[in-house]
mmCIF file of C-alpha atoms in Angstrom:
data_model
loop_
_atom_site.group_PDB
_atom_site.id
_atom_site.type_symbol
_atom_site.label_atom_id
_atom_site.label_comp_id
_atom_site.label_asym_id
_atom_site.label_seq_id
_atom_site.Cartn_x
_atom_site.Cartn_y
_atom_site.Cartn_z
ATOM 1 C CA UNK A 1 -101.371 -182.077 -35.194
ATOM 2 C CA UNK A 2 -103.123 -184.508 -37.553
ATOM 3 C CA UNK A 3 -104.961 -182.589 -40.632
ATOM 4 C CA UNK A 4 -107.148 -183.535 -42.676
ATOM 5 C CA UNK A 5 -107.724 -181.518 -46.289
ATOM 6 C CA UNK A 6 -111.544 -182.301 -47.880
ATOM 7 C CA UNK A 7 -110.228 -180.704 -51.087
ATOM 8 C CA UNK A 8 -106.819 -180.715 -52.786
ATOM 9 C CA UNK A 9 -107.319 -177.355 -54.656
ATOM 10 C CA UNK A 10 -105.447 -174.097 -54.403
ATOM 11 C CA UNK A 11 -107.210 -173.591 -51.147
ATOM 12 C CA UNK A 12 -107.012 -177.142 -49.954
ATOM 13 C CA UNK A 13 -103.399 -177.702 -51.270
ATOM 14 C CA UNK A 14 -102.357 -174.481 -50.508
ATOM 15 C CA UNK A 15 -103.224 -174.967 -46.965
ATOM 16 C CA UNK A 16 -102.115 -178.430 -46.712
ATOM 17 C CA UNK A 17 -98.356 -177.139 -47.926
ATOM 18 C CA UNK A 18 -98.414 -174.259 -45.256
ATOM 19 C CA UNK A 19 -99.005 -176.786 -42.515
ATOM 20 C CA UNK A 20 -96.836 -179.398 -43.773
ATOM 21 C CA UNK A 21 -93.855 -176.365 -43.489
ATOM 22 C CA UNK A 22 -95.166 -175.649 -39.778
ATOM 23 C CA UNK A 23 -94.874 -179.475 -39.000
ATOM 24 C CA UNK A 24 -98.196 -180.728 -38.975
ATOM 25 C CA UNK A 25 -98.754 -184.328 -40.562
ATOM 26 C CA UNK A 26 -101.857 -183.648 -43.697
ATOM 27 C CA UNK A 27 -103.730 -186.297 -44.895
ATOM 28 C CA UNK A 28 -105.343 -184.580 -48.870
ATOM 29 C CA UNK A 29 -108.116 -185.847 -49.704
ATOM 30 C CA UNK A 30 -110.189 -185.643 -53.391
ATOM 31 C CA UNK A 31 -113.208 -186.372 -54.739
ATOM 32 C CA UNK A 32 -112.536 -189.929 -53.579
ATOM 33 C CA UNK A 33 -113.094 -189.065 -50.080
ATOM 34 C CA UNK A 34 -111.602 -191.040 -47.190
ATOM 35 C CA UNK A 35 -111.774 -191.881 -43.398
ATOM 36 C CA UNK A 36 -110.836 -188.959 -41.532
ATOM 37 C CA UNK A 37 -111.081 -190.601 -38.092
ATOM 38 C CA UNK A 38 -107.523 -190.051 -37.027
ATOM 39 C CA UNK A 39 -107.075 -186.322 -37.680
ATOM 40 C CA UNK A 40 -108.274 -183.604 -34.988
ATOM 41 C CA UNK A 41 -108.795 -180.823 -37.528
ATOM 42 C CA UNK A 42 -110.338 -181.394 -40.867
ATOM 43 C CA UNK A 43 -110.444 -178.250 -43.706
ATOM 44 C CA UNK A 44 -113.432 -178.437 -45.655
ATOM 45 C CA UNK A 45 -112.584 -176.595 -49.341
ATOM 46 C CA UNK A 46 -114.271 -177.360 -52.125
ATOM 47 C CA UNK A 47 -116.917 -175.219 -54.600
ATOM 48 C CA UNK A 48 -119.697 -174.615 -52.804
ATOM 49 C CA UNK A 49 -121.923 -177.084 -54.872
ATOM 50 C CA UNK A 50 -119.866 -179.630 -54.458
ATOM 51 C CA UNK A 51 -120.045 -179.866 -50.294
ATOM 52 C CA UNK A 52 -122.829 -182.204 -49.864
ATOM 53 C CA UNK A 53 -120.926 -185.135 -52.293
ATOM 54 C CA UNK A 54 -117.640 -184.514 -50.704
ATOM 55 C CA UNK A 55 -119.052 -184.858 -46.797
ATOM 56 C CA UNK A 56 -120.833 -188.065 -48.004
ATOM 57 C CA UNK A 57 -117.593 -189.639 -49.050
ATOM 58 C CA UNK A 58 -115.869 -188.868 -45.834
ATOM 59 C CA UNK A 59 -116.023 -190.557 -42.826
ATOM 60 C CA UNK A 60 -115.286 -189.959 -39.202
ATOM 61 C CA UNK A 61 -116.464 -186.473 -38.984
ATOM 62 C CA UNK A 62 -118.407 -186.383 -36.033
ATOM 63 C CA UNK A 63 -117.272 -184.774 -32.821
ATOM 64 C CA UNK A 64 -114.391 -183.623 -35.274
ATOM 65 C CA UNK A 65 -113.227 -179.343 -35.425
ATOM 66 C CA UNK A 66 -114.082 -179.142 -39.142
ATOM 67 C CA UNK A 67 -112.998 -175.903 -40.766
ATOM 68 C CA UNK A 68 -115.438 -174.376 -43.566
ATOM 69 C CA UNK A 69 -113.564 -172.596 -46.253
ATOM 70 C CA UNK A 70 -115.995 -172.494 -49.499
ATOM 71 C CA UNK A 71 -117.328 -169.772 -50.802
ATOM 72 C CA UNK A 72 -120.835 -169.375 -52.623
ATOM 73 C CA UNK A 73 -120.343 -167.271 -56.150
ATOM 74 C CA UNK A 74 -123.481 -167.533 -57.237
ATOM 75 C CA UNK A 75 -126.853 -169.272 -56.746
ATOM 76 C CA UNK A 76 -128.729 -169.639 -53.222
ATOM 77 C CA UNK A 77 -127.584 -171.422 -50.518
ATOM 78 C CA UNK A 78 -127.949 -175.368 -50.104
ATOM 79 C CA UNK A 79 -131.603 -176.300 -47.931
ATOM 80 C CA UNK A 80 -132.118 -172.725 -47.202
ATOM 81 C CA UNK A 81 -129.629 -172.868 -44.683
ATOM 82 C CA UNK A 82 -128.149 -169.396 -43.918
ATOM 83 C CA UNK A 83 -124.800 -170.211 -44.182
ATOM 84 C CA UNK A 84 -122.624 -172.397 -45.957
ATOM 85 C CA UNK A 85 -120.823 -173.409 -42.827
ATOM 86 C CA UNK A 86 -124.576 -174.080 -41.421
ATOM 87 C CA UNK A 87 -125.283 -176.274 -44.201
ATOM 88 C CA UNK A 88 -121.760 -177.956 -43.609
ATOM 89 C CA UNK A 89 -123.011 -178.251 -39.855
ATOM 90 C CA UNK A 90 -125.864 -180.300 -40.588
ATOM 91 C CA UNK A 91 -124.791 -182.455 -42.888
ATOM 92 C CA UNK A 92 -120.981 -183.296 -40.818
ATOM 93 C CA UNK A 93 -122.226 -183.540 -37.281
ATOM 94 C CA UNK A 94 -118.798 -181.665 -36.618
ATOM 95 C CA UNK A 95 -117.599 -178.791 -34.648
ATOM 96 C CA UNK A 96 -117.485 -176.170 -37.217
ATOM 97 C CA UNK A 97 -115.990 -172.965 -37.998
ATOM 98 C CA UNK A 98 -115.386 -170.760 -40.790
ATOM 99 C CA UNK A 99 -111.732 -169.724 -41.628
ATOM 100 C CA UNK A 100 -109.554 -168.728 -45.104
ATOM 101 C CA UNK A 101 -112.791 -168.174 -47.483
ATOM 102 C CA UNK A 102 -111.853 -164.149 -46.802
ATOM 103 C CA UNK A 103 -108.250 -164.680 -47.857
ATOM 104 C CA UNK A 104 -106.693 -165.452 -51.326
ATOM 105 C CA UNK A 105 -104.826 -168.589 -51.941
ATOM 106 C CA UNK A 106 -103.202 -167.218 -54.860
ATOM 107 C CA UNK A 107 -101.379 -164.964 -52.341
ATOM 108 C CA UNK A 108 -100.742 -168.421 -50.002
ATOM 109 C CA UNK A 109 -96.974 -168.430 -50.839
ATOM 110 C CA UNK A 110 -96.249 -164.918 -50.061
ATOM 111 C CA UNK A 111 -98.099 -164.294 -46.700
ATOM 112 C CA UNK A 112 -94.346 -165.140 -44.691
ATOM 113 C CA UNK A 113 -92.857 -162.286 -46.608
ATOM 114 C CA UNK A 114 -95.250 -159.321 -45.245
ATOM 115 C CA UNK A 115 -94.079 -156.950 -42.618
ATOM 116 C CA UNK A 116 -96.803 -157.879 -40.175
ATOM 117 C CA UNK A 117 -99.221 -161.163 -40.569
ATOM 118 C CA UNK A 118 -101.977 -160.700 -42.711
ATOM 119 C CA UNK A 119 -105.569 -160.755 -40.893
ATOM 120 C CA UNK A 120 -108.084 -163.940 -41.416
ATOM 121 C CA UNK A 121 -111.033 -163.555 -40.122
ATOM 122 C CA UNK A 122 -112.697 -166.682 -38.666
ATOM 123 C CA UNK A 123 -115.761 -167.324 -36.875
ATOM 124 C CA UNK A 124 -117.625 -170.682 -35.336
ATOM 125 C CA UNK A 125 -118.695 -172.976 -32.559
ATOM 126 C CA UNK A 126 -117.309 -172.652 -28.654
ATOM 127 C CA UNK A 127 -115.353 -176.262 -29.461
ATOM 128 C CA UNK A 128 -113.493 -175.418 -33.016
ATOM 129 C CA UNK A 129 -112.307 -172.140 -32.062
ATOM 130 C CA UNK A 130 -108.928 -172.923 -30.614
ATOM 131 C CA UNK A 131 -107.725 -175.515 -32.786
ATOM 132 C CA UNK A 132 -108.959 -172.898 -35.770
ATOM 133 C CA UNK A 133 -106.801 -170.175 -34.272
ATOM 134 C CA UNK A 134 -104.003 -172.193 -34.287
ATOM 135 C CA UNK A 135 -104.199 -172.998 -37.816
ATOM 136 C CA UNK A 136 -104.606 -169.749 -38.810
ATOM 137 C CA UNK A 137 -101.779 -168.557 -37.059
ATOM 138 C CA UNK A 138 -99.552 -171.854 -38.119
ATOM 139 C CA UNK A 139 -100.386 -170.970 -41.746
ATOM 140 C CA UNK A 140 -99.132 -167.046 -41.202
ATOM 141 C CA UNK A 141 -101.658 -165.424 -40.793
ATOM 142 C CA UNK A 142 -103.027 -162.868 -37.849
ATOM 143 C CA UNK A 143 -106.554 -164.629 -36.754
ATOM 144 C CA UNK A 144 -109.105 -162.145 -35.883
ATOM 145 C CA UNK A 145 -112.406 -163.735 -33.959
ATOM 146 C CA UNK A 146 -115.501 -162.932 -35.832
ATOM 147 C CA UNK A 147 -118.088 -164.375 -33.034
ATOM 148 C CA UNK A 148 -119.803 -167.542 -33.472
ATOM 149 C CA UNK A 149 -121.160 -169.543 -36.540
ATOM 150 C CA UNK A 150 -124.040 -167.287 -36.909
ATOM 151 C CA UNK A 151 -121.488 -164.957 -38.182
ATOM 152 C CA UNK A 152 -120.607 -167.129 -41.016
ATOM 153 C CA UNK A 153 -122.888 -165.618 -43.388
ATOM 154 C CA UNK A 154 -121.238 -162.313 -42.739
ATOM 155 C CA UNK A 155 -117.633 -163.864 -43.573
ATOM 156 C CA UNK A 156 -119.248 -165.196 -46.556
ATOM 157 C CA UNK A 157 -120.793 -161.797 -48.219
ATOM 158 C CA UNK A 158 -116.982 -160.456 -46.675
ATOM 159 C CA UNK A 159 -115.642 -161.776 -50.251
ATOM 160 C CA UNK A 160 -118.146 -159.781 -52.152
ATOM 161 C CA UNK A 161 -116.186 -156.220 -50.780
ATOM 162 C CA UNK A 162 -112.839 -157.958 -51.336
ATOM 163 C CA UNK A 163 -113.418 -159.285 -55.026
ATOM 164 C CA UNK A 164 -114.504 -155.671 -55.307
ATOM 165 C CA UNK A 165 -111.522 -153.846 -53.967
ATOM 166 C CA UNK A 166 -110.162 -156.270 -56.187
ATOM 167 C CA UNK A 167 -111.816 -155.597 -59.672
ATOM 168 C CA UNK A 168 -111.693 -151.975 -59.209
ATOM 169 C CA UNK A 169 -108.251 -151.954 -59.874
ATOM 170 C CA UNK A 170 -106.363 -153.206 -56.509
ATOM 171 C CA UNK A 171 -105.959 -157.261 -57.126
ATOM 172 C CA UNK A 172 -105.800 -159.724 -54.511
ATOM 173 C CA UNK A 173 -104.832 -158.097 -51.746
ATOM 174 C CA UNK A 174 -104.248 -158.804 -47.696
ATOM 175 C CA UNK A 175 -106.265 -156.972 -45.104
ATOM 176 C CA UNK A 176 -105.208 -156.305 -41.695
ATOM 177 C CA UNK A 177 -107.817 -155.854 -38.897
ATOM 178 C CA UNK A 178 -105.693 -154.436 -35.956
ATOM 179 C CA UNK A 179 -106.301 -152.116 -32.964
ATOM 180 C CA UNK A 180 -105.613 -148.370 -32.892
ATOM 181 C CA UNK A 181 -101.890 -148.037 -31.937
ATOM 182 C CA UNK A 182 -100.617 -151.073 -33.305
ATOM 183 C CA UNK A 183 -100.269 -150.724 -37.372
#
């Protein structure tokens, strides 16, 4: 598959490296931006204040499975919008979903070594699902369906509990999501 990264961060470039290693071809793009016209998946990941200048550099978008990976730390969201990934909806014309803003990239290079995969929870329109599955699963992790992209906001505040596992004396962690009988 043909990938785009909006974001060559630990997230975007963490990513981009674990599909590269499943085969995928990744096109990175920074703060530049770029035509994305020619890759059917594009990963949004960049701070949350910084998503309305990165969409307006890129082209292409439209019709496009766009995956939403930022993360608001602080401050309201963008236009009132009720979700980042709604905000990112307006603004790409994509098909969006929301994917990896529940899981650490810090932790990107170990995920292959766990006993089972890792859960990421993901969420979003009828027409990025699939191809966000995939992606999930291609970079090692379990996916676990959340519902649609009104659930974003839920996958968003879904940091909050994890930071504070976290802080309370954990560190980044995994999470696994799995039905009874199978962990």
């Amino acid at each position: 598959m043909k990938i785009a990264t909006i974001g060559r961060g630990n997230v975007g470039g963490g990513l981009a490296d674990l599909w590269e290693e499943a085969g995928h071809e990744v096109q990175r793009l920074g703060s530049d931006g770029g035509d994305v016209a020619e890759a059917e998946a594009v990963l949004l990941a960049v701070p949350s204040g910084a998503i309305g200048d990165a969409l307006e550099r890129v082209t292409g978008l439209e019709g496009k499975t766009l995956i939403d990976a930022t993360n608001l730390f602080q401050g309201e969201r963008p236009g009132g919008h009720d979700s980042l990934a709604a905000y990112v909806k307006r603004l790409s014309g994509a098909n969006v979903a929301k994917a990896f803003n529940t899981v650490y990239a810090a932790l990107y290079d170990q995920v292959s070594e766990q006993r089972v995969p890792p859960s990421c929870l993901y969420c979003g329109e009828d027409a990025a699902k699939e191809t966000t599955a995939q992606l999930v699963r291609e970079a090692g992790y379990d996916p676990v369906d959340a519902g649609g992209l009104e659930s974003a906001r839920l996958l968003e505040d879904f940091l909050r509990v994890s930071m504070a596992v976290g802080n309370a004396g954990l560190g980044r962690t995994f999470y696994r999501f799995a039905q009874p009988g199978e962990l």
